[in-house]
Coordinates of C-alpha atoms in Angstrom, one line a residue:
Chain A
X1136 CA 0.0 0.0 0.0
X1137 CA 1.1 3.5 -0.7
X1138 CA 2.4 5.1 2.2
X1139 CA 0.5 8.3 2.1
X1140 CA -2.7 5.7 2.1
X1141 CA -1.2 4.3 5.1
X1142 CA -0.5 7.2 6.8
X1143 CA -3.9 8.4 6.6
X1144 CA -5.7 5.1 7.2
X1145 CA -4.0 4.3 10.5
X1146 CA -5.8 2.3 13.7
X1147 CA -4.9 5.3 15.6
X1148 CA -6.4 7.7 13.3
X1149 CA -9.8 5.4 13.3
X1150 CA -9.2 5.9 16.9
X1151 CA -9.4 9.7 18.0
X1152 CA -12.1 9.5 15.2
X1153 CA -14.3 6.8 17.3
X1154 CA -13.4 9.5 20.6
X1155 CA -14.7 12.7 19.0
X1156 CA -17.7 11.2 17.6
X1157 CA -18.9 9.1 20.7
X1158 CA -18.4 13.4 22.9
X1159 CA -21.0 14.9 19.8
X1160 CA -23.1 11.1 20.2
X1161 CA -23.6 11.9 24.1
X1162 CA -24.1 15.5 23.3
X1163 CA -26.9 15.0 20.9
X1164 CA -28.1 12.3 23.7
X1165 CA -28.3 14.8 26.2
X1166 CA -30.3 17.4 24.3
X1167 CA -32.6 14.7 23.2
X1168 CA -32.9 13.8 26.7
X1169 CA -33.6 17.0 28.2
X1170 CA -36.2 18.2 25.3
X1171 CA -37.9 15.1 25.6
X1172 CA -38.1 15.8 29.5
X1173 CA -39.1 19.3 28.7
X1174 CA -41.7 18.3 26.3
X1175 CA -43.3 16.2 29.1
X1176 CA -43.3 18.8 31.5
X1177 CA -44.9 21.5 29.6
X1178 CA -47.6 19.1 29.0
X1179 CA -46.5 17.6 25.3
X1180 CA -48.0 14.4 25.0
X1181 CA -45.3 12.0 24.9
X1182 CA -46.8 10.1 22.5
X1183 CA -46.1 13.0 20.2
X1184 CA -42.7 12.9 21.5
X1185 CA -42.0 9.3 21.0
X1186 CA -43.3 9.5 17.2
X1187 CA -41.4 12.8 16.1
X1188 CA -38.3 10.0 17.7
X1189 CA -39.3 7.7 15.0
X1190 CA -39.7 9.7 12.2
X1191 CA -37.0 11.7 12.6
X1192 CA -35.2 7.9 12.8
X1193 CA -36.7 6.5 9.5
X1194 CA -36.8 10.2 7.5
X1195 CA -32.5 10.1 8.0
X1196 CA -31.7 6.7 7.2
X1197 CA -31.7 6.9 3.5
X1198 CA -29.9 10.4 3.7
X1199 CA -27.5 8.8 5.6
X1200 CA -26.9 6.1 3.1
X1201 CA -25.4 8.9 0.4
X1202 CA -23.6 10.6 3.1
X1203 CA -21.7 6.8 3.2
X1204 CA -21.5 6.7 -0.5
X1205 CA -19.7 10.5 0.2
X1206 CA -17.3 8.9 2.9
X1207 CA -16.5 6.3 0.0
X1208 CA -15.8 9.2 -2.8
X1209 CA -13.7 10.2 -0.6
X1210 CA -11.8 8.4 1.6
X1211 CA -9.5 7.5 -1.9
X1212 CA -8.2 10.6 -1.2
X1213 CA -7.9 11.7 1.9
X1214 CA -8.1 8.1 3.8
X1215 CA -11.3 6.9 5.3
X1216 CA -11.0 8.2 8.8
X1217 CA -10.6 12.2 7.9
X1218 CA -13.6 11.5 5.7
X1219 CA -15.6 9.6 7.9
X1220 CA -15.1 12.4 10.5
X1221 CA -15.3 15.2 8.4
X1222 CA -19.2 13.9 6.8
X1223 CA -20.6 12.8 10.3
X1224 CA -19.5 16.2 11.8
X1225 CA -20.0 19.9 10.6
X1226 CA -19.7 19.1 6.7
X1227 CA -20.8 18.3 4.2
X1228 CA -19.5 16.6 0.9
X1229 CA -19.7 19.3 -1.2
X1230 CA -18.2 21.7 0.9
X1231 CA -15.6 18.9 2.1
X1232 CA -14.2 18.3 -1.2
X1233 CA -13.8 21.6 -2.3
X1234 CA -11.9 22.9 0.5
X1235 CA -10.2 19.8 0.3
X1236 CA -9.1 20.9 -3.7
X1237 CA -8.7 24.6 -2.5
X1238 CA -5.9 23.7 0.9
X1239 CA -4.3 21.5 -1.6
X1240 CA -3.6 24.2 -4.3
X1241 CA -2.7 26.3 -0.9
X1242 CA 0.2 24.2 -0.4
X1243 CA 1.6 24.1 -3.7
X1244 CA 0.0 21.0 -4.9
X1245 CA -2.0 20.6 -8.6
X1246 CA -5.2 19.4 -6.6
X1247 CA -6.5 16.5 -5.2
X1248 CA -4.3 14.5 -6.7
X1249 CA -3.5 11.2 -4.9
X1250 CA 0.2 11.0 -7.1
X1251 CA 0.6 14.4 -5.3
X1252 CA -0.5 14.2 -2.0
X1253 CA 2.0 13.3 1.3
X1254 CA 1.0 13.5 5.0
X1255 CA 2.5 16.9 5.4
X1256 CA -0.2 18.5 3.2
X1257 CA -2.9 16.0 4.2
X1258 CA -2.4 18.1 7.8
X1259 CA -2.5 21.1 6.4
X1260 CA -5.2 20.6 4.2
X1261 CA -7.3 18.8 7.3
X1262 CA -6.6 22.1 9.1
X1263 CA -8.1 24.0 6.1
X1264 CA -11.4 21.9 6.3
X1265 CA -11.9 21.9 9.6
X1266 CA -11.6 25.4 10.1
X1267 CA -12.8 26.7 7.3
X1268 CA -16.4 25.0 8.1
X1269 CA -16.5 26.4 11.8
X1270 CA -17.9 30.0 10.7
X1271 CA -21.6 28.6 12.0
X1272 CA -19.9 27.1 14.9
X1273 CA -18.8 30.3 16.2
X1274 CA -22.1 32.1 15.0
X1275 CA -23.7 29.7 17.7
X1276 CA -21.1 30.2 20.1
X1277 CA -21.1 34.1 20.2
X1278 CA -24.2 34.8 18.5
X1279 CA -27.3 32.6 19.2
X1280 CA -28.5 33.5 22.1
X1281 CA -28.4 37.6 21.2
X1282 CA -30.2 36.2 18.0
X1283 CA -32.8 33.8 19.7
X1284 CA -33.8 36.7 22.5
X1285 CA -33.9 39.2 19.5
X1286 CA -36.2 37.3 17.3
X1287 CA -38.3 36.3 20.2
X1288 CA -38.2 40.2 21.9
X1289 CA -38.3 42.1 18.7
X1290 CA -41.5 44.0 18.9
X1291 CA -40.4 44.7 22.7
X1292 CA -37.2 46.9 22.5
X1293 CA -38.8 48.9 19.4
X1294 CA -42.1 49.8 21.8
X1295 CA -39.2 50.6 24.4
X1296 CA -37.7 53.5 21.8
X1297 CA -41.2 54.5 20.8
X1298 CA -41.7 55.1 24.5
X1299 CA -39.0 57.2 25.3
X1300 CA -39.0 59.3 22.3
X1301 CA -42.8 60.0 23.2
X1302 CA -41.8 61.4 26.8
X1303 CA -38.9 63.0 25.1
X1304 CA -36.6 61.8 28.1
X1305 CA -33.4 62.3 25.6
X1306 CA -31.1 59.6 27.6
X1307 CA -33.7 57.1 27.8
X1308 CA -34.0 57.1 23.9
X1309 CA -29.9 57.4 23.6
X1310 CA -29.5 54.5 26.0
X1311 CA -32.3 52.5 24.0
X1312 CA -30.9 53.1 20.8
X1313 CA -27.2 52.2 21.7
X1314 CA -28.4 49.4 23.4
X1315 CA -25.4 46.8 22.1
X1316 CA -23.8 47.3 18.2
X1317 CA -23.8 43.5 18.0
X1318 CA -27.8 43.2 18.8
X1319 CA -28.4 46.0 16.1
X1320 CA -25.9 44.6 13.6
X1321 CA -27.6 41.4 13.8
X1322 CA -30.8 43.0 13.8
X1323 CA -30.3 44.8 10.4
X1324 CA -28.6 41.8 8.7
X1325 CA -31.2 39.3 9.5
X1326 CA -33.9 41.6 8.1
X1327 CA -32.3 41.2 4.7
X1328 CA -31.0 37.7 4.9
X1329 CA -33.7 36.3 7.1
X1330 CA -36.1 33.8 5.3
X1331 CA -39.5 35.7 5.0
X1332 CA -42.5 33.4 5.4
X1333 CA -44.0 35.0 2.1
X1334 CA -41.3 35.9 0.0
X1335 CA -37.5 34.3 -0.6
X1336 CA -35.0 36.9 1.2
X1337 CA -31.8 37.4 -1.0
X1338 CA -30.1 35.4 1.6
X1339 CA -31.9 32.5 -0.2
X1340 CA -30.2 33.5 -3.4
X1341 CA -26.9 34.7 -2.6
X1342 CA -25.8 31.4 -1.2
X1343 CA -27.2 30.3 -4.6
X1344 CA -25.3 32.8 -6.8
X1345 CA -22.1 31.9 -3.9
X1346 CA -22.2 28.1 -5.4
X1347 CA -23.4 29.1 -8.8
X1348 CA -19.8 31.0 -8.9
X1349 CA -18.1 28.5 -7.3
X1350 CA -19.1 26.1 -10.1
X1351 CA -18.9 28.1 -12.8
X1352 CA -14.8 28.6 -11.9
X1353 CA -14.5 24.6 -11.9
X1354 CA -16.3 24.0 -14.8
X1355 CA -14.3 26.9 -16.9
X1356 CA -11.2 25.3 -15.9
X1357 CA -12.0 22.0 -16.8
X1358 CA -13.2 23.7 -20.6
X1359 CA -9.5 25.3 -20.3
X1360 CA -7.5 22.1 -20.0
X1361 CA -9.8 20.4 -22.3
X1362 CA -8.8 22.7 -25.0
X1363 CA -4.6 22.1 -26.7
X1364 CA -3.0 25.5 -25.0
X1365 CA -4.1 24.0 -21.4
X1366 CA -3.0 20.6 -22.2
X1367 CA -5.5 18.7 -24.1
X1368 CA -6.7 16.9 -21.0
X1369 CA -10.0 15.8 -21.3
X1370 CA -11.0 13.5 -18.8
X1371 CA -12.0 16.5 -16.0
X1372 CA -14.3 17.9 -18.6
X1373 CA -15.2 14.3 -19.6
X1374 CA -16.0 13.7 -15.8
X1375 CA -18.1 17.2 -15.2
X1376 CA -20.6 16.0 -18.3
X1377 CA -20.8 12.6 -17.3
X1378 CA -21.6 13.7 -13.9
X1379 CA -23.8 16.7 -14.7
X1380 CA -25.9 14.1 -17.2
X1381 CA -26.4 11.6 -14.4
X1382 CA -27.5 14.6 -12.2
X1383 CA -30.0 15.4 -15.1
X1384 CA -31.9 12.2 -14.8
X1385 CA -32.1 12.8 -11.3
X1386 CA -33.7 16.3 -12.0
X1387 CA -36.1 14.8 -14.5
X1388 CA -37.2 12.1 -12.5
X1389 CA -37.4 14.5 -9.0
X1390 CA -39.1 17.0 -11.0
X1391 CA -41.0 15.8 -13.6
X1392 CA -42.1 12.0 -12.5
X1393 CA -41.7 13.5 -8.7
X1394 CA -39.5 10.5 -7.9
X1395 CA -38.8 12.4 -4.9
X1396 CA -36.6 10.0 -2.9
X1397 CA -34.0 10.0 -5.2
X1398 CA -33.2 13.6 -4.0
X1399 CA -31.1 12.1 -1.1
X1400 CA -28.9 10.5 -3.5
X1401 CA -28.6 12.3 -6.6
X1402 CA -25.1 14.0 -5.9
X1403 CA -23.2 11.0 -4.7
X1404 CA -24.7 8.7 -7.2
X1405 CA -23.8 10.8 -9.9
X1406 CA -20.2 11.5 -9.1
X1407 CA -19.8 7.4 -8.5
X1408 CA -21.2 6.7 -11.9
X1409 CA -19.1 10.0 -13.2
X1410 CA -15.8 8.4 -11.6
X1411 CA -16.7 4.9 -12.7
X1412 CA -17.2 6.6 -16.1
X1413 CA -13.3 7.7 -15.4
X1414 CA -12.4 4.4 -14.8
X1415 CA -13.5 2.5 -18.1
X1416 CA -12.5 5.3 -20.0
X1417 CA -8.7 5.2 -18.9
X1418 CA -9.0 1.2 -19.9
X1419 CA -9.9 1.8 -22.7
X1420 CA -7.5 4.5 -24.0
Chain B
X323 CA -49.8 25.4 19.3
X324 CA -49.2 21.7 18.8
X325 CA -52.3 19.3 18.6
X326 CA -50.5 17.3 21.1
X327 CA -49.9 19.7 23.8
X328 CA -52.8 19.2 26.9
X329 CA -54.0 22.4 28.9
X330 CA -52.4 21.6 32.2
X331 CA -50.0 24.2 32.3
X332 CA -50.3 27.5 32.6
X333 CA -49.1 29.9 29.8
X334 CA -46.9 31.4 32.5
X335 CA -45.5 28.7 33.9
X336 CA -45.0 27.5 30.5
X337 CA -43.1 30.7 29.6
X338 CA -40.9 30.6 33.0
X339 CA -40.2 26.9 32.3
X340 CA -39.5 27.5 29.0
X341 CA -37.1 30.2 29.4
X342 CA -35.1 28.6 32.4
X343 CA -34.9 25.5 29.7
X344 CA -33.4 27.6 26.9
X345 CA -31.0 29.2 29.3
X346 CA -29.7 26.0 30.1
X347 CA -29.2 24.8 26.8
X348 CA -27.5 28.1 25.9
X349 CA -24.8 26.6 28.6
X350 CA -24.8 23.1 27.8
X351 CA -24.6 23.9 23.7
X352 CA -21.4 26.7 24.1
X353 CA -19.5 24.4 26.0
X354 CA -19.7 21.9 24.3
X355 CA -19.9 23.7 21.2
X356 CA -16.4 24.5 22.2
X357 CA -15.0 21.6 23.8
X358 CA -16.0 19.9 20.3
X359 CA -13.9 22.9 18.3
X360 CA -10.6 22.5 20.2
X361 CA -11.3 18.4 19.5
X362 CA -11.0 18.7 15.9
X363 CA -8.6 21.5 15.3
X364 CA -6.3 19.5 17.3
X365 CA -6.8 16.1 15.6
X366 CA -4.7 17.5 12.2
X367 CA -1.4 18.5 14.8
X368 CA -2.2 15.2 16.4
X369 CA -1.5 13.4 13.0
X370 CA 1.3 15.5 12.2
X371 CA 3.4 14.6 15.7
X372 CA 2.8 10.8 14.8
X373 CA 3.7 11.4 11.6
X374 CA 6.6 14.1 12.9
X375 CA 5.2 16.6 10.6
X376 CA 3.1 20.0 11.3
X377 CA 0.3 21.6 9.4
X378 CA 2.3 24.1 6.8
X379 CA 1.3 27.8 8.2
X380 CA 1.7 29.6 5.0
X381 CA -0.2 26.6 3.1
X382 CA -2.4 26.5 5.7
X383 CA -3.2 30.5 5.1
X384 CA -3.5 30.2 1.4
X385 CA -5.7 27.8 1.6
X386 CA -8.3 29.7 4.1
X387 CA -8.0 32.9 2.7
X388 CA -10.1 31.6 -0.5
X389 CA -11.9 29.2 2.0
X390 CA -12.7 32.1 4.5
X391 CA -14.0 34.3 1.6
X392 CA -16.5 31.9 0.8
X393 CA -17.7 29.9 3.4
X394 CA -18.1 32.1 5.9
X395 CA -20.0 34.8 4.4
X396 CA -22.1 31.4 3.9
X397 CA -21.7 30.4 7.1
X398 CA -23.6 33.7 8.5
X399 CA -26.0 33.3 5.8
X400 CA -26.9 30.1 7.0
X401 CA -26.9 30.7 10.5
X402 CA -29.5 33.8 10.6
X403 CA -31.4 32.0 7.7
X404 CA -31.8 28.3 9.5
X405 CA -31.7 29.2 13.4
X406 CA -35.3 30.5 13.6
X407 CA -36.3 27.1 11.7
X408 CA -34.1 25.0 14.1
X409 CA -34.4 26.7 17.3
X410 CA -32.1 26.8 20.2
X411 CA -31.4 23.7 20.9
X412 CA -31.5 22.3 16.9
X413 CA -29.1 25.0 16.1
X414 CA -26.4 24.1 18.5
X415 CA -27.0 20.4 17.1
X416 CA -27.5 20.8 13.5
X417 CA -24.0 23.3 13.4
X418 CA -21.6 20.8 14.8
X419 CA -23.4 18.0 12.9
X420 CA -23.3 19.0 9.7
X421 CA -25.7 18.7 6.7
X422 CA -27.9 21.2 8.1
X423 CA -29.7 22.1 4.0
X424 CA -29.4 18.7 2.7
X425 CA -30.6 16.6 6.2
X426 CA -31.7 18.8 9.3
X427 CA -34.0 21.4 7.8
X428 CA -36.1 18.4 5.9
X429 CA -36.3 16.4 9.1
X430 CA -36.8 19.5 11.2
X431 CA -39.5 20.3 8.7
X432 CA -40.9 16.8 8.9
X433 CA -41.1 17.0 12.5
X434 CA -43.1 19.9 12.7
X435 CA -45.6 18.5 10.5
X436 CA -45.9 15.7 12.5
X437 CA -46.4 17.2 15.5
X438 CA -48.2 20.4 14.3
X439 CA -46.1 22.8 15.8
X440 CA -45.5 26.9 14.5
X441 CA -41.9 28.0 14.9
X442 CA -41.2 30.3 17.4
X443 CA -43.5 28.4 20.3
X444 CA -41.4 26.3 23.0
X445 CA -43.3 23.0 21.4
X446 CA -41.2 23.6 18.1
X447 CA -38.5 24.1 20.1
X448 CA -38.6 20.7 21.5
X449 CA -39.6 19.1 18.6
X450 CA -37.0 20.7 16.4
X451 CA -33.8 19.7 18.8
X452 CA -35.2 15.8 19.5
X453 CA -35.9 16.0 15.6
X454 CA -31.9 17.5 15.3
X455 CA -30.3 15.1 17.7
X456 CA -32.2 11.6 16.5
X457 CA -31.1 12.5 13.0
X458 CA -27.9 13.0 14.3
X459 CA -27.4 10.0 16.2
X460 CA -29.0 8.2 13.1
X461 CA -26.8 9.5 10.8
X462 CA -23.6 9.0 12.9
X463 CA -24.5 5.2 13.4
X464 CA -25.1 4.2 9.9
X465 CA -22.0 6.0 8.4
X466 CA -20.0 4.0 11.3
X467 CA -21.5 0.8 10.5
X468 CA -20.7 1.5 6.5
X469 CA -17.2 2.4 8.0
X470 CA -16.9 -1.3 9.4
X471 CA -17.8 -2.6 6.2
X472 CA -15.3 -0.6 4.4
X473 CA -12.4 -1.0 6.1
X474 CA -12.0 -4.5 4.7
X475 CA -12.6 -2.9 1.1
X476 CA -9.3 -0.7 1.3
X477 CA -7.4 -2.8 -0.5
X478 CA -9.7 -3.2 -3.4
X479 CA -10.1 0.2 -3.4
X480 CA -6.9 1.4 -3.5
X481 CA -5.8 -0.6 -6.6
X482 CA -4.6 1.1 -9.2
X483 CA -7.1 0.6 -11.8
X484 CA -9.5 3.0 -9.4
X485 CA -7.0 5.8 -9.5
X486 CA -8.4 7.8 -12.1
X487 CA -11.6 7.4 -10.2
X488 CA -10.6 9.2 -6.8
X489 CA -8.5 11.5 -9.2
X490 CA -11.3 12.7 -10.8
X491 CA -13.8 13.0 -7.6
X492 CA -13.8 16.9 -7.8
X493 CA -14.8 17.1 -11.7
X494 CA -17.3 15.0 -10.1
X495 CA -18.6 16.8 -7.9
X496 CA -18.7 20.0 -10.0
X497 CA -20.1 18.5 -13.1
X498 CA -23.1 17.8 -10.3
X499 CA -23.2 20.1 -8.4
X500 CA -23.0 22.7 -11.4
X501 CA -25.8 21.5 -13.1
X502 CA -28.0 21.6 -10.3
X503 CA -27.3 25.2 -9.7
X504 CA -27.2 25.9 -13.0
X505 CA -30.5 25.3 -13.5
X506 CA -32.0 26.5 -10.5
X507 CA -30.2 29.9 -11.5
X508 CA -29.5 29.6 -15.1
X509 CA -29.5 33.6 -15.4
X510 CA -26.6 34.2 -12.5
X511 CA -24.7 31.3 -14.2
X512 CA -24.5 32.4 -17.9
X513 CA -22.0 35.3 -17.5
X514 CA -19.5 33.7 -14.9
X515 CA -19.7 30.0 -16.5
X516 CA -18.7 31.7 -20.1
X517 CA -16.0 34.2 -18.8
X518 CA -14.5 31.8 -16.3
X519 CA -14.4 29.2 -19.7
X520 CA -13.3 32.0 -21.8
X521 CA -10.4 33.4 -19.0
X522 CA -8.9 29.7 -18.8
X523 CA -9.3 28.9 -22.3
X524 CA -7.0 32.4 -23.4
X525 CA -5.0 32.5 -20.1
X526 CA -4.1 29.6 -19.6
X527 CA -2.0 30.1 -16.7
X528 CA -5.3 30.4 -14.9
X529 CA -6.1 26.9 -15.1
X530 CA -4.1 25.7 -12.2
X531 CA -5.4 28.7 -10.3
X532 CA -9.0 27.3 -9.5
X533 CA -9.2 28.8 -5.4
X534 CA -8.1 32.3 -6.9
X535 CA -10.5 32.3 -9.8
X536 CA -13.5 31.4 -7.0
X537 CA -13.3 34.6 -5.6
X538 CA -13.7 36.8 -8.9
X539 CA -16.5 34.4 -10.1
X540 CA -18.4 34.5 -6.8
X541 CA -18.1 38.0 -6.8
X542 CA -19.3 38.4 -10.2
X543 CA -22.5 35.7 -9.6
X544 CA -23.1 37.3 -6.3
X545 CA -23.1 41.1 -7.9
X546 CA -25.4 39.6 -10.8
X547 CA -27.9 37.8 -8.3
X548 CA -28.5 41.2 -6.4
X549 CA -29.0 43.4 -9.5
X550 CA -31.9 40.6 -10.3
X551 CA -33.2 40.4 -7.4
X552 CA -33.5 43.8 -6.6
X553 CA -35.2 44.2 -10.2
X554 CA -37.3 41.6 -9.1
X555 CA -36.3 38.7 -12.1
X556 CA -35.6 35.9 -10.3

């Protein structure tokens, strides 16, 4: 076995994987726990309780199938302990990949290239991912509970203002509107990113646009190395269509024959058929 | 208010409850929220000392500033966009779990019909984190169980024949992942899709510069998806 491969796919790895995973297992427990006890004592029926338990059980399972068929796209790659982490916790495989590609360019390598790769920049590039996808960690940390009391208090702190400018007491309505930048800045931003109930906030759309970008780099440099003055390489470009074809069966038979189920597994079944496609082809030439 | 929810408690005891129960999950979800964080930015420098190498700073900053330019704007997006949906507790969950789009908002969603609750009231809440953290624990069981099975497949996996395969996962995933969001958004994506083609077909230097060329093409989609939006045409 390649070195690198080994490296990466060590007991010990599997290991502080197994140790990380069984802290968010008993954290998830816990929550679970306590709602469930909460639910009870506000007067939830726990038969309610007990069958949101079941559903939630049975509507994840085939989800979590293609997240699996993810760990297996990747772990060729990166090893299947770093991608068996890094798809049960925070991410997600098309973020994973990508930053995965992007570290990997960071530290002076072509790609995601297995001939490429050493366990010096499978570090680095771990480090990339791992921080790179904490942004809504911290947001929870620092920012959830401003957030939470804000959405739920809203209409409260602006009768407060209304208030005070009416009985013109001038401090009163300086103290209310300085009450804390961060509450305010979070305040103005949601209003513009915030789901609406009626219509889709631009929030919807820019992470949209974000990935629409994102793609639209990829899929030009694959046209570039495609053509002679970038090398002539086809087989990225060749990949991309066989990939985005597969994805457009999905989107027929999700949209059109409302096949619906197939939704979970459209992505990772398309790039396994896409990098089986890759592996026929290089047989045959 | 939920179908299933009995009269027996008072509004206001409901409220007080409620709020003391929040509070504490606030506690419970920061520390571990951070006790998680310092667990997996360690594990990479754990690998590196067995290995007797460390993470490469200056990589390591290359590699994030493209990363950070992205995903985090995303990141904030996501959080004031999904927190209301998944409430205290479901947030804290969903964040460090991962797959929040693709698995927790459905199953939150799913939830919520089943037990008829509005978001916002303190049954949601309760629904939406059991919802979060049984998914979660779902999730986690079945990709370790597929993990046992494919440990025993490495070999077969790594041969050689299957290199172009793993080679070629990110064309993959672009090819995808491009068509999907090309369609939902096939105005944002004509303009960046044919001058990002254009750009690597001319300069052909640019082709190996894929993280530098995300940030001029995100830019320009983004820039284009506000003009629409704000013209109302999309």
């Amino acid at each position: 076995m390649n070195s690198y491969l080994s490296s990466v796919n060590a007991g010990y790895f599997y290991g502080i994987v197994a140790v990380v995973l069984t802290f968010i297992m008993a954290m998830c427990l816990v929550f679970c726990v306590k709602s469930y006890r909460a639910g009870v004592a506000i007067g939830m029926e726990e038969k309610a309780l007990k069958k949101v338990i079941t559903s939630s059980m049975t509507f994840t399972l085939l989800p979590s199938i293609s997240i699996l068929l993810g760990v297996i796209a990747l772990s060729g790659t990166l090893g299947v302990p770093l991608s068996w982490l890094r798809l049960s916790v925070i991410g997600a495989l098309q973020y994973e990949l990508n930053v995965a590609d992007i570290a990997a360019q960071g530290v002076g390598l072509s790609g995601l290239n297995l001939a490429e790769l050493n366990i010096g920049a499978f570090v680095t590039i771990a480090l990339v991912m791992t921080i790179g996808i904490l942004g809504g960690v911290v947001c929870c940390i620092f920012f959830l509970k401003k957030y939470m009391n804000k959405l739920q208090g809203k209409g409260k702190k602006e009768k407060q203002v209304e208030e005070a400018k009416q009985v013109k007491q001038v401090k009163q309505v300086k103290q209310a509107e300085q009450d804390d930048f961060i509450e305010d800045f979070i305040d103005d931003i949601s209003d513009d990113f915030s789901a609406d109930e009626k219509d889709r906030s631009f929030g919807t759309y820019a992470t949209t646009a974000m990935f629409v970008g994102l793609c639209a780099a990829y899929i030009g440099s694959y046209v570039g190395k495609a053509m002679p003055s970038g090398g002539a390489d086809l087989m990225p470009l060749f990949v991309a269509g066989v990939a985005a074809l597969c994805m457009a069966v999905f989107e027929f038979l999700i949209q059109k024959k409302n096949y619906l189920v197939l939704e979970n597994f459209s992505l990772a079944a398309s790039m396994l058929v896409a990098m089986t496609a890759a592996v026929l082809v290089n047989m045959v030439m | 208010m939920s179908n299933y929810t009995n009269n027996s408690v008072s509004e206001k005891e409901k409220k007080e409850f409620f709020e003391e129960f929040n509070n504490g999950l606030h506690r419970i979800g920061r520390f571990t929220l951070i006790a998680a964080m310092i667990m997996l930015i360690s594990i990479p420098f754990i690998v590196g000392a067995v290995n007797g190498v460390m993470p490469s700073m200056s990589g390591f900053l290359r590699g994030f500033a493209t990363v950070g330019l992205i995903y985090i704007p995303v990141a904030i997006v996501e959080f004031l966009v999904y927190t209301p949906m998944l409430g205290v507790g479901g947030s804290y969950l969903s964040f460090i779990t991962g797959n929040v789009t693709n698995m927790k908002i459905p199953c939150v969603m799913n939830a919520k019909d089943i037990a008829k609750t509005e978001p916002g009231t303190p049954e949601h809440e309760i629904v939406s984190t059991i919802s979060v953290a049984v998914s979660a624990i779902t999730t986690t069981l079945v990709i370790i169980a597929g993990v046992i099975m494919l440990v025993p497949l490495q070999p077969v996996l790594q041969a050689e024949a299957l290199l172009p395969a793993f080679n070629n996962v990110v064309p993959a995933l672009f090819g995808a992942l491009g068509l999907k969001y090309f369609l939902q958004s096939p105005k944002i994506a004509v303009v960046p899709l044919a001058l990002m083609s254009l750009l690597c077909i001319f300069v052909p230097a640019a082709i190996s510069q894929t993280s530098l060329l995300l940030i001029p093409s995100g830019g320009l989609a983004l820039a284009i998806g506000y003009v629409l939006f704000k013209k109302g045409k999309l």
